[in-house]
PDB file of C-alpha atoms in Angstrom:
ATOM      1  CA  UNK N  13     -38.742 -21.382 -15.347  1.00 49.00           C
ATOM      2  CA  UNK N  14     -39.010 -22.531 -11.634  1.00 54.00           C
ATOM      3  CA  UNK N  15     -38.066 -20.542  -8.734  1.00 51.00           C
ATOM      4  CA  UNK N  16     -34.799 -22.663  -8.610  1.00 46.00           C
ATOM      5  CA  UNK N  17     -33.926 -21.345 -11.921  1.00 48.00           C
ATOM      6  CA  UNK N  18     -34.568 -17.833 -11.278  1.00 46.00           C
ATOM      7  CA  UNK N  19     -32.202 -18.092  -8.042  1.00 44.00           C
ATOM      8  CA  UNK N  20     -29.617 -19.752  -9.893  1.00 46.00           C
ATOM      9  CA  UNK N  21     -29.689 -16.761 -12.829  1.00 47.00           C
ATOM     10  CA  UNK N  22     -29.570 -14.058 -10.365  1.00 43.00           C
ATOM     11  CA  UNK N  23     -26.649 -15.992  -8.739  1.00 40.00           C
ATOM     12  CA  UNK N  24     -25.023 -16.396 -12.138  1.00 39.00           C
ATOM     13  CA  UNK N  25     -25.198 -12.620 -13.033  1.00 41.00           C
ATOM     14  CA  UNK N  26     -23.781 -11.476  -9.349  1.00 35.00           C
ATOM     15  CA  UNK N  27     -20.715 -14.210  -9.793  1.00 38.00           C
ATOM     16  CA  UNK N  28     -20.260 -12.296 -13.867  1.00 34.00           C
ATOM     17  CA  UNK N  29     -20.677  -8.648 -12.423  1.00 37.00           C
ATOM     18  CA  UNK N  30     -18.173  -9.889  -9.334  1.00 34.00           C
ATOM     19  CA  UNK N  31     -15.637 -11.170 -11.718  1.00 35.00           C
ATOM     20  CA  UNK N  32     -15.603  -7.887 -13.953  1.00 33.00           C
ATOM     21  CA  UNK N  33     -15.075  -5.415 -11.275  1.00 33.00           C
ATOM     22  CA  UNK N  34     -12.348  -8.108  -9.764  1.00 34.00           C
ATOM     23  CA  UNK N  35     -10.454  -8.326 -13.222  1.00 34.00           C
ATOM     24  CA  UNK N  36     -10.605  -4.363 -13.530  1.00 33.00           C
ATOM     25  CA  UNK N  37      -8.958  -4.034 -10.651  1.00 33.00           C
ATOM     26  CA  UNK N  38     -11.486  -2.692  -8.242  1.00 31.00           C
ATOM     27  CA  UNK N  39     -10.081  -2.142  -4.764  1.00 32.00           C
ATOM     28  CA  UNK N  40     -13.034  -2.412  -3.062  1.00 31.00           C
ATOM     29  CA  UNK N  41     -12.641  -3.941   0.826  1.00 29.00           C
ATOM     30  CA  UNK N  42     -15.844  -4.548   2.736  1.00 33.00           C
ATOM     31  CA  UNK N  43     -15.440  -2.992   6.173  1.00 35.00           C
ATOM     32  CA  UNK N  44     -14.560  -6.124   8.325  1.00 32.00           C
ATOM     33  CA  UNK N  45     -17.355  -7.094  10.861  1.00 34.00           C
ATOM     34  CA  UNK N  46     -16.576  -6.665  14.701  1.00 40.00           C
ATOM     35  CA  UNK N  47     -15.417  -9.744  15.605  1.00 42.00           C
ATOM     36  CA  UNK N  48     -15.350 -11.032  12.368  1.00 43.00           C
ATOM     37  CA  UNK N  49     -12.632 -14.514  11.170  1.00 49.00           C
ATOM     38  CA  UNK N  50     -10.053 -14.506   8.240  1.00 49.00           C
ATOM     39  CA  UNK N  51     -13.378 -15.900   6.484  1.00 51.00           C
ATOM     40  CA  UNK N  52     -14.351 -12.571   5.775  1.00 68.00           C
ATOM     41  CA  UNK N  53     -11.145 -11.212   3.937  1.00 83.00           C
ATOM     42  CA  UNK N  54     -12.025 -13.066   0.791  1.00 81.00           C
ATOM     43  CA  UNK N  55     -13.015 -10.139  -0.918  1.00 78.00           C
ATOM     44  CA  UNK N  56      -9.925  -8.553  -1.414  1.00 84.00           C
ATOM     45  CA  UNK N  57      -9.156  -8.463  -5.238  1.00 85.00           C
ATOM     46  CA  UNK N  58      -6.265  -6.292  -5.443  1.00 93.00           C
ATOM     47  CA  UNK N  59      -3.385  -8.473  -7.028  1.00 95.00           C
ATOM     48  CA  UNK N  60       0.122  -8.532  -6.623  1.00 97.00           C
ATOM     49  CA  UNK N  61       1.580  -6.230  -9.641  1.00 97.00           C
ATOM     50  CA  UNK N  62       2.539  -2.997 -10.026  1.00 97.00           C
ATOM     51  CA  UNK N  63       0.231  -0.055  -9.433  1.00 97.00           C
ATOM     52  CA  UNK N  64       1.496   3.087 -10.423  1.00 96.00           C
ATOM     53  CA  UNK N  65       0.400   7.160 -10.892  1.00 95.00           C
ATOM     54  CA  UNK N  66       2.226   9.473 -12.467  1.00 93.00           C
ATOM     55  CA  UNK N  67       1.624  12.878 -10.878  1.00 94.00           C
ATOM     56  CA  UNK N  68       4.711  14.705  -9.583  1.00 95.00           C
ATOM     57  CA  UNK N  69       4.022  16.584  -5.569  1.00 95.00           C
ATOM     58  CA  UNK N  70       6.706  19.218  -4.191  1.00 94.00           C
ATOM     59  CA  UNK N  71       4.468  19.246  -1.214  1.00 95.00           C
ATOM     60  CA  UNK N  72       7.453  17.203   1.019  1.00 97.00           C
ATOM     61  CA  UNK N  73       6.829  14.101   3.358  1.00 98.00           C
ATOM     62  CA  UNK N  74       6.685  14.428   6.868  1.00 97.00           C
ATOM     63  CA  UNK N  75       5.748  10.805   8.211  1.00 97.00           C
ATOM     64  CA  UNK N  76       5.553   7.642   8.070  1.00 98.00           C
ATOM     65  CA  UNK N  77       3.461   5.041  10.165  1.00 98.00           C
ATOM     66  CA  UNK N  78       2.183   1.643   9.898  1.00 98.00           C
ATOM     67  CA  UNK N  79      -0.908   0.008  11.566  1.00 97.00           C
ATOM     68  CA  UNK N  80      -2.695  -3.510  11.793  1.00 96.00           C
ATOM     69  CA  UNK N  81      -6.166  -3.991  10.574  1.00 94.00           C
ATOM     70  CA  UNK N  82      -8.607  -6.777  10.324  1.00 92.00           C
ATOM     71  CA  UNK N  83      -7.473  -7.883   6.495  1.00 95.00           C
ATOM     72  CA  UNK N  84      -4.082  -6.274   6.159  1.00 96.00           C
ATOM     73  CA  UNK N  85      -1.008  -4.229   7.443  1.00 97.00           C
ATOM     74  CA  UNK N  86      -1.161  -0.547   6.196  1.00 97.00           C
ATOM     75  CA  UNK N  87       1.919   2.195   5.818  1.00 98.00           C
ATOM     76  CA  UNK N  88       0.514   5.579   5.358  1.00 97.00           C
ATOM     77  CA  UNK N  89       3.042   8.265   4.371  1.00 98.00           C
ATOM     78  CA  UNK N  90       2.440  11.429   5.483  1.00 97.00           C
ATOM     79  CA  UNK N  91       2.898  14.996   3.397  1.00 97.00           C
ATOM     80  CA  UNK N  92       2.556  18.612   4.529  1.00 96.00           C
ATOM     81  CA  UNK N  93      -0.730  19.221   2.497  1.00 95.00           C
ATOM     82  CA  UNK N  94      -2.146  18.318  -1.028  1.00 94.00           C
ATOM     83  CA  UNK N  95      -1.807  17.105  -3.441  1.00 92.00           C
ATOM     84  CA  UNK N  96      -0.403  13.655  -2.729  1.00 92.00           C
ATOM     85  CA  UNK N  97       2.400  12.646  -4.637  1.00 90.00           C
ATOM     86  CA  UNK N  98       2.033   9.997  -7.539  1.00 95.00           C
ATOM     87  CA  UNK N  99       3.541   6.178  -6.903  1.00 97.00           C
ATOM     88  CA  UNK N 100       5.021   3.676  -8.414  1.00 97.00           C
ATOM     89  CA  UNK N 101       5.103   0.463  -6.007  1.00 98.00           C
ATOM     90  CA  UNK N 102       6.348  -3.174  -7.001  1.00 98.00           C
ATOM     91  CA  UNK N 103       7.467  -6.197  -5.677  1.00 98.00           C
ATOM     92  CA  UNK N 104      10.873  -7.026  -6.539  1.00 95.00           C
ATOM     93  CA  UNK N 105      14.115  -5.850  -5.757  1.00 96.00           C
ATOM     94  CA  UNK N 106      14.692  -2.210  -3.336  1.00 98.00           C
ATOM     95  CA  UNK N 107      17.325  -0.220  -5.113  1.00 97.00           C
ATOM     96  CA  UNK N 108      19.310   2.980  -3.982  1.00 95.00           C
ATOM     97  CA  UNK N 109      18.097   6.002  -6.056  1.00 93.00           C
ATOM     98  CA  UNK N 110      20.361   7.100  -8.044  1.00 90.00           C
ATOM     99  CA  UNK N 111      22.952   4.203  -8.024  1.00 93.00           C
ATOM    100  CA  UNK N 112      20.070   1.351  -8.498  1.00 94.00           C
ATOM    101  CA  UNK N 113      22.582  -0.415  -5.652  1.00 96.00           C
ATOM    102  CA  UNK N 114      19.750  -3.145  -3.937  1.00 96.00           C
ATOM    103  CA  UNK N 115      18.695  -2.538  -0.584  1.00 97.00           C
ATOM    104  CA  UNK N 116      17.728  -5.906   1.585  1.00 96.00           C
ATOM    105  CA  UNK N 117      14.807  -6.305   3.572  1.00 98.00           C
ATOM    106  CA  UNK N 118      13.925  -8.614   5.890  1.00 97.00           C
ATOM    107  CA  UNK N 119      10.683 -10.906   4.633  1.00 97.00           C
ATOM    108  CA  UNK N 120       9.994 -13.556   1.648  1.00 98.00           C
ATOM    109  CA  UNK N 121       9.422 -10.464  -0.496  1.00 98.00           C
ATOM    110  CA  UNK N 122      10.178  -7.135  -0.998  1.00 98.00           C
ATOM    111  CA  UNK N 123       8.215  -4.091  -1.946  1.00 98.00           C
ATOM    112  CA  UNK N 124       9.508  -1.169  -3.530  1.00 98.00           C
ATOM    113  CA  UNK N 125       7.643   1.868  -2.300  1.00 98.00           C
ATOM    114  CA  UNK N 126       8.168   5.172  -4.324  1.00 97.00           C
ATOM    115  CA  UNK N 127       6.269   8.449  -3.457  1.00 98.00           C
ATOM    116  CA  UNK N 128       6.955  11.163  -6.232  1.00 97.00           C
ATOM    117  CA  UNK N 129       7.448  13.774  -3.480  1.00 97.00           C
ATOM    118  CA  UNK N 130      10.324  15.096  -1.534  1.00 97.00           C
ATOM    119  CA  UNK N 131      11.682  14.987   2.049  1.00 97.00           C
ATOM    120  CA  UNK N 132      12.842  18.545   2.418  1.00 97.00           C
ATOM    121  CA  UNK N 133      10.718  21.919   1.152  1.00 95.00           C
ATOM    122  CA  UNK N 134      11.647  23.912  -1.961  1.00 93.00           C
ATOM    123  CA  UNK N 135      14.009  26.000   0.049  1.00 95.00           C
ATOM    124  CA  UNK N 136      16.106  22.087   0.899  1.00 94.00           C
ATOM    125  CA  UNK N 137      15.098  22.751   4.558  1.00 96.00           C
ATOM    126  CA  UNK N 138      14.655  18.770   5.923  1.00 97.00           C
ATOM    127  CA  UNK N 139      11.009  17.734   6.544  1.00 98.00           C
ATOM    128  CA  UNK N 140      12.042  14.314   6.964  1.00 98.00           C
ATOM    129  CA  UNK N 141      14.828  12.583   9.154  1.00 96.00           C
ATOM    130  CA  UNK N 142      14.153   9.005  10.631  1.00 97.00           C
ATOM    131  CA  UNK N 143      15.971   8.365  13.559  1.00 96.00           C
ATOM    132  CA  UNK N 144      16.502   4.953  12.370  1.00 97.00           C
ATOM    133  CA  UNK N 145      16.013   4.800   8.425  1.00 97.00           C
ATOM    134  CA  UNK N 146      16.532   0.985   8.767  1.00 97.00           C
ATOM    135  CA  UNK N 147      13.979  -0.125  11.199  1.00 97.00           C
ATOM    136  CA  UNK N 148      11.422   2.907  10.120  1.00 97.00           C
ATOM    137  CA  UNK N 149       8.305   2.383  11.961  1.00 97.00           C
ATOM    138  CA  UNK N 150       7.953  -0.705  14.426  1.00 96.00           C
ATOM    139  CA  UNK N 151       6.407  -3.621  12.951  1.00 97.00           C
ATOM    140  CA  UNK N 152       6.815  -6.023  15.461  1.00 95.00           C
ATOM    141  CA  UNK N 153       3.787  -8.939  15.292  1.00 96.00           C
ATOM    142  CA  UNK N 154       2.194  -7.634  12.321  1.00 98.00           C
ATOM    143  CA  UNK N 155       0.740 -10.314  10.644  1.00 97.00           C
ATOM    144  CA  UNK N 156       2.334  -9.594   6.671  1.00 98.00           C
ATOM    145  CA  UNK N 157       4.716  -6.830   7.538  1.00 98.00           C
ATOM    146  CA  UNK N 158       8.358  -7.396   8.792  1.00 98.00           C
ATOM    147  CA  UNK N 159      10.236  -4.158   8.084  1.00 98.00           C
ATOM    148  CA  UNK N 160       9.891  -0.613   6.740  1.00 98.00           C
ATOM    149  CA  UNK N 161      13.332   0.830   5.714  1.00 98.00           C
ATOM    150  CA  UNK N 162      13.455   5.078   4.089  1.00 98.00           C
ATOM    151  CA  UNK N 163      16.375   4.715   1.490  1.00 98.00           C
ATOM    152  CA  UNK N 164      16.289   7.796   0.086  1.00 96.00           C
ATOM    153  CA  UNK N 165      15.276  10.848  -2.080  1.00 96.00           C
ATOM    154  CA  UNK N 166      16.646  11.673  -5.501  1.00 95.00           C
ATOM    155  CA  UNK N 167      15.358  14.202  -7.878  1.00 94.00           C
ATOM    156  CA  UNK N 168      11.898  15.130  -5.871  1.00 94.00           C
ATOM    157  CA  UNK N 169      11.197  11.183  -5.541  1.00 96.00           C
ATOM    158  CA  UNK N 170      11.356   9.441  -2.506  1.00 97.00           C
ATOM    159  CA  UNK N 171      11.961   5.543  -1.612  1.00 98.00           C
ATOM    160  CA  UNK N 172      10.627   3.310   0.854  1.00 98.00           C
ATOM    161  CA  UNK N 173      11.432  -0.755   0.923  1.00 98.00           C
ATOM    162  CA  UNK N 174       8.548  -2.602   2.838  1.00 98.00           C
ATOM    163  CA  UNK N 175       9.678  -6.412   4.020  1.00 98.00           C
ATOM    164  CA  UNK N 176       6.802  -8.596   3.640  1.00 98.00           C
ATOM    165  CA  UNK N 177       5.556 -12.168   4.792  1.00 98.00           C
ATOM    166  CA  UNK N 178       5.372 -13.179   1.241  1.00 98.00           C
ATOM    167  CA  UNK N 179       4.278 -12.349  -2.475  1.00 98.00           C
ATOM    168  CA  UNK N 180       0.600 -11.012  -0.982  1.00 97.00           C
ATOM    169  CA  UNK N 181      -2.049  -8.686  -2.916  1.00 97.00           C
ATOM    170  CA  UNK N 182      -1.209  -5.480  -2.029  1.00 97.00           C
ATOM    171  CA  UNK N 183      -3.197  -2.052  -3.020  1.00 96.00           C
ATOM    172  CA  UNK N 184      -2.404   2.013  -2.991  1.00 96.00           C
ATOM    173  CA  UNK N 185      -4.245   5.273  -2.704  1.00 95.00           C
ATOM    174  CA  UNK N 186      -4.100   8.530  -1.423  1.00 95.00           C
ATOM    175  CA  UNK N 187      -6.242  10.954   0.372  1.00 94.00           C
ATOM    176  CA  UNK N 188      -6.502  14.266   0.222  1.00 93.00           C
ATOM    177  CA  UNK N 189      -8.392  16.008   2.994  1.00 90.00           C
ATOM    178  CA  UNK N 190      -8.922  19.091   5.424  1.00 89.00           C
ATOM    179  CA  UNK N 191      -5.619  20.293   4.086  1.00 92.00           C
ATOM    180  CA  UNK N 192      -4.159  17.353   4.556  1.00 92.00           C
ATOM    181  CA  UNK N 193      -2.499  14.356   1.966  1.00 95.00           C
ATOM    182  CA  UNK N 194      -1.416  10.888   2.733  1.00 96.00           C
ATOM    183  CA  UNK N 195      -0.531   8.015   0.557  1.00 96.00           C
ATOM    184  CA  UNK N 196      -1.628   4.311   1.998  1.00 96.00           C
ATOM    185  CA  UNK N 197      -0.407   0.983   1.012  1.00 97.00           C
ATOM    186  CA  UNK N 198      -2.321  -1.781   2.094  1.00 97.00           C
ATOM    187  CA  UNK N 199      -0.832  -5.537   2.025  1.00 97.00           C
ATOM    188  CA  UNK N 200      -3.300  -8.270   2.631  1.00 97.00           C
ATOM    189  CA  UNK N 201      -2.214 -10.839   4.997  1.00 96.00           C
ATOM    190  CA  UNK N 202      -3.187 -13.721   2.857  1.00 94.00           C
ATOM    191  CA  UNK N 203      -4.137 -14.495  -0.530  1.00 93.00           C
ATOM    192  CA  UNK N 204      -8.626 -14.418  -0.871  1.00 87.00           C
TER     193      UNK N 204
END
């Protein structure tokens, strides 16, 4: 076997090993390059269904913000300290907890955000209250998001609708650090 062969092989095997980690549902994103183009986004692989964890916090949120990166628009909700509350985020329809009434957003889609974690502490002192729960955090010329709206909490669960561009891939994750906990969701601002 020539040297073209070889080089073709090893190509091969990266494009299989590539595809398995993208169809497990890796959510690996390459730090972006200074200076770098859209060219370089093509790696994300996180898809555009639900992602979910189960785990229950009554450590209570305390903030939300959004920022632009290279790639994507983030939300990161803040809590008081670990552990991060479990998710359960989908496109689709926002409901009202507790009624299931829909909440509009503006955007092409919609993205139901829920954090299994209150907005008050165990003694129902408030840990939480937007000023505006309609126009949450200002989103203004972000490239994918177009409005972050708090609807509400209902039995230790709290909901978030994010207004997007479009259907886009979006990921979630938390982080848990120097006594710290906040859960991120990421929405790419195109499709790789």
């Amino acid at each position: 076997m020539g040297e073209v062969g070889r080089s073709r092989r090893a190509a091969l095997a990266v494009a299989v090993a590539l595809a398995v980690l993208v169809g497990a549902g890796c959510d690996v994103l390459p730090p972006a390059p200074p200076g770098g183009t859209a060219a370089d986004c093509r790696d994300i692989a996180w898809g555009s269904g639900t992602k979910a964890f189960p785990r229950m916090s009554t450590s209570p949120i305390t903030g939300v913000r959004a920022g632009r990166h290279h790639c994507f628009d983030r939300v990161v909700v803040d809590l008081a300290s670990p552990p991060a509350g479990g998710w359960n985020v989908q496109y689709g329809p926002v409901a009202e907890p507790g009624t299931g009434d829909p909440v509009p957003v503006r955007g092409g889609a919609s993205i139901e955000v829920i954090v299994r974690a209150p907005t008050h502490t165990g003694e129902g002192t408030p840990t939480f209250t937007p000023a505006d729960p309609d126009e949450l955090v200002p989103v203004g010329g972000y490239q994918t998001l177009r409005q972050a709206v708090f609807v509400g909490t209902f039995e230790g669960q709290s909901t978030f609708g994010l207004g997007v561009r479009a259907r886009l891939p979006f990921r979630v994750f938390a982080i848990e650090e120097a006594g710290r906990a906040r859960l991120v969701v990421d929405v790419a601002h195109r499709w790789p």
